[in-house]
Amino acid sequence: SVEDILREGEEQDRVPLQKLQLLGESEELRGLLLNPHLRQLLLTIDQAEDKSFLMKKYMQEPLFVEFADCCLRIVEPPEKENILPK
């Protein structure tokens, strides 16, 4: 449950529930999740005993990195001063 997840780990490592809900509203993220290979990777991690090992392994996969980057952009948007003008 959400409550169990929120109780795990340190307070500073948590993402507020409101920001997590933004993930469900992202069209870009929904598009990525249509990829069956990415879905299989996520299911494998979810069902794994050693999630840390798999995360390290999958962070070498460009598709998984694209997914992770997309999630991070949603919950932690880059600050405007760090963005180069177009």
PDB file of C-alpha atoms in Angstrom:
ATOM      1  CA  SER A   1       0.000   0.000   0.000  1.00  0.00           C
ATOM      2  CA  VAL A   2       1.004   3.637  -0.328  1.00  0.00           C
ATOM      3  CA  GLU A   3       1.255   3.934   3.458  1.00  0.00           C
ATOM      4  CA  ASP A   4       3.734   1.029   3.646  1.00  0.00           C
ATOM      5  CA  ILE A   5       5.881   2.525   0.919  1.00  0.00           C
ATOM      6  CA  LEU A   6       5.863   5.913   2.594  1.00  0.00           C
ATOM      7  CA  ARG A   7       7.003   4.417   5.915  1.00  0.00           C
ATOM      8  CA  GLU A   8      10.132   2.884   4.371  1.00  0.00           C
ATOM      9  CA  GLY A   9      13.427   4.771   4.170  1.00  0.00           C
ATOM     10  CA  GLU A  10      14.455   8.179   5.281  1.00  0.00           C
ATOM     11  CA  GLU A  11      12.230  11.236   5.148  1.00  0.00           C
ATOM     12  CA  GLN A  12      14.604  13.058   2.772  1.00  0.00           C
ATOM     13  CA  ASP A  13      14.379  10.205   0.250  1.00  0.00           C
ATOM     14  CA  ARG A  14      10.628  10.475  -0.110  1.00  0.00           C
ATOM     15  CA  VAL A  15       8.716  12.051  -2.948  1.00  0.00           C
ATOM     16  CA  PRO A  16       5.504  13.764  -1.831  1.00  0.00           C
ATOM     17  CA  LEU A  17       2.334  11.922  -2.865  1.00  0.00           C
ATOM     18  CA  GLN A  18       1.190  14.959  -4.886  1.00  0.00           C
ATOM     19  CA  LYS A  19       4.319  14.715  -7.053  1.00  0.00           C
ATOM     20  CA  LEU A  20       3.901  10.961  -7.452  1.00  0.00           C
ATOM     21  CA  GLN A  21       0.381  11.571  -8.730  1.00  0.00           C
ATOM     22  CA  LEU A  22       1.886  13.727 -11.505  1.00  0.00           C
ATOM     23  CA  LEU A  23       3.428  10.545 -12.919  1.00  0.00           C
ATOM     24  CA  GLY A  24      -0.049   9.258 -13.727  1.00  0.00           C
ATOM     25  CA  GLU A  25      -0.868  12.464 -15.580  1.00  0.00           C
ATOM     26  CA  SER A  26       2.187  12.438 -17.859  1.00  0.00           C
ATOM     27  CA  GLU A  27       1.496  11.645 -21.515  1.00  0.00           C
ATOM     28  CA  GLU A  28       5.227  11.154 -22.134  1.00  0.00           C
ATOM     29  CA  LEU A  29       5.436   8.546 -19.383  1.00  0.00           C
ATOM     30  CA  ARG A  30       2.295   6.807 -20.621  1.00  0.00           C
ATOM     31  CA  GLY A  31       3.842   6.600 -24.064  1.00  0.00           C
ATOM     32  CA  LEU A  32       6.993   4.988 -22.685  1.00  0.00           C
ATOM     33  CA  LEU A  33       4.941   2.477 -20.718  1.00  0.00           C
ATOM     34  CA  LEU A  34       3.338   1.230 -23.929  1.00  0.00           C
ATOM     35  CA  ASN A  35       6.670  -0.432 -24.738  1.00  0.00           C
ATOM     36  CA  PRO A  36       6.382  -4.158 -23.859  1.00  0.00           C
ATOM     37  CA  HIS A  37      10.137  -4.462 -23.232  1.00  0.00           C
ATOM     38  CA  LEU A  38      10.055  -1.664 -20.637  1.00  0.00           C
ATOM     39  CA  ARG A  39       6.984  -3.176 -19.012  1.00  0.00           C
ATOM     40  CA  GLN A  40       8.787  -6.519 -18.716  1.00  0.00           C
ATOM     41  CA  LEU A  41      11.812  -4.831 -17.149  1.00  0.00           C
ATOM     42  CA  LEU A  42       9.604  -3.118 -14.579  1.00  0.00           C
ATOM     43  CA  LEU A  43       7.755  -6.355 -13.767  1.00  0.00           C
ATOM     44  CA  THR A  44      11.051  -8.187 -13.347  1.00  0.00           C
ATOM     45  CA  ILE A  45      12.296  -5.553 -10.893  1.00  0.00           C
ATOM     46  CA  ASP A  46       9.015  -5.580  -8.997  1.00  0.00           C
ATOM     47  CA  GLN A  47       9.137  -9.359  -8.551  1.00  0.00           C
ATOM     48  CA  ALA A  48      12.888  -9.626  -7.829  1.00  0.00           C
ATOM     49  CA  GLU A  49      14.397 -10.475  -4.463  1.00  0.00           C
ATOM     50  CA  ASP A  50      17.503  -8.339  -5.135  1.00  0.00           C
ATOM     51  CA  LYS A  51      15.998  -5.171  -6.607  1.00  0.00           C
ATOM     52  CA  SER A  52      19.215  -3.201  -6.089  1.00  0.00           C
ATOM     53  CA  PHE A  53      21.229  -5.568  -8.305  1.00  0.00           C
ATOM     54  CA  LEU A  54      18.645  -5.401 -11.096  1.00  0.00           C
ATOM     55  CA  MET A  55      18.382  -1.622 -10.884  1.00  0.00           C
ATOM     56  CA  LYS A  56      22.153  -1.349 -11.398  1.00  0.00           C
ATOM     57  CA  LYS A  57      21.950  -3.757 -14.332  1.00  0.00           C
ATOM     58  CA  TYR A  58      18.954  -2.055 -15.956  1.00  0.00           C
ATOM     59  CA  MET A  59      20.484   1.412 -15.603  1.00  0.00           C
ATOM     60  CA  GLN A  60      22.733   0.243 -18.461  1.00  0.00           C
ATOM     61  CA  GLU A  61      19.664  -0.192 -20.704  1.00  0.00           C
ATOM     62  CA  PRO A  62      18.907   3.001 -22.691  1.00  0.00           C
ATOM     63  CA  LEU A  63      15.144   2.371 -22.544  1.00  0.00           C
ATOM     64  CA  PHE A  64      15.180   2.045 -18.753  1.00  0.00           C
ATOM     65  CA  VAL A  65      17.366   5.158 -18.427  1.00  0.00           C
ATOM     66  CA  GLU A  66      14.879   7.061 -20.606  1.00  0.00           C
ATOM     67  CA  PHE A  67      12.064   5.888 -18.307  1.00  0.00           C
ATOM     68  CA  ALA A  68      13.977   6.868 -15.145  1.00  0.00           C
ATOM     69  CA  ASP A  69      14.888  10.283 -16.589  1.00  0.00           C
ATOM     70  CA  CYS A  70      11.273  10.912 -17.539  1.00  0.00           C
ATOM     71  CA  CYS A  71      10.105  10.063 -14.006  1.00  0.00           C
ATOM     72  CA  LEU A  72      12.735  12.336 -12.470  1.00  0.00           C
ATOM     73  CA  ARG A  73      11.813  15.249 -14.757  1.00  0.00           C
ATOM     74  CA  ILE A  74       8.217  14.910 -13.585  1.00  0.00           C
ATOM     75  CA  VAL A  75       8.821  14.693  -9.828  1.00  0.00           C
ATOM     76  CA  GLU A  76      11.890  16.983  -9.783  1.00  0.00           C
ATOM     77  CA  PRO A  77      11.636  19.410 -12.703  1.00  0.00           C
ATOM     78  CA  PRO A  78      14.956  21.042 -13.599  1.00  0.00           C
ATOM     79  CA  GLU A  79      15.419  24.513 -12.177  1.00  0.00           C
ATOM     80  CA  LYS A  80      15.054  27.275 -14.744  1.00  0.00           C
ATOM     81  CA  GLU A  81      18.505  28.733 -14.134  1.00  0.00           C
ATOM     82  CA  ASN A  82      20.072  25.384 -15.120  1.00  0.00           C
ATOM     83  CA  ILE A  83      18.373  25.331 -18.519  1.00  0.00           C
ATOM     84  CA  LEU A  84      20.268  26.793 -21.466  1.00  0.00           C
ATOM     85  CA  PRO A  85      18.336  29.237 -23.641  1.00  0.00           C
ATOM     86  CA  LYS A  86      17.237  27.898 -27.027  1.00  0.00           C
TER      87      LYS A  86
END
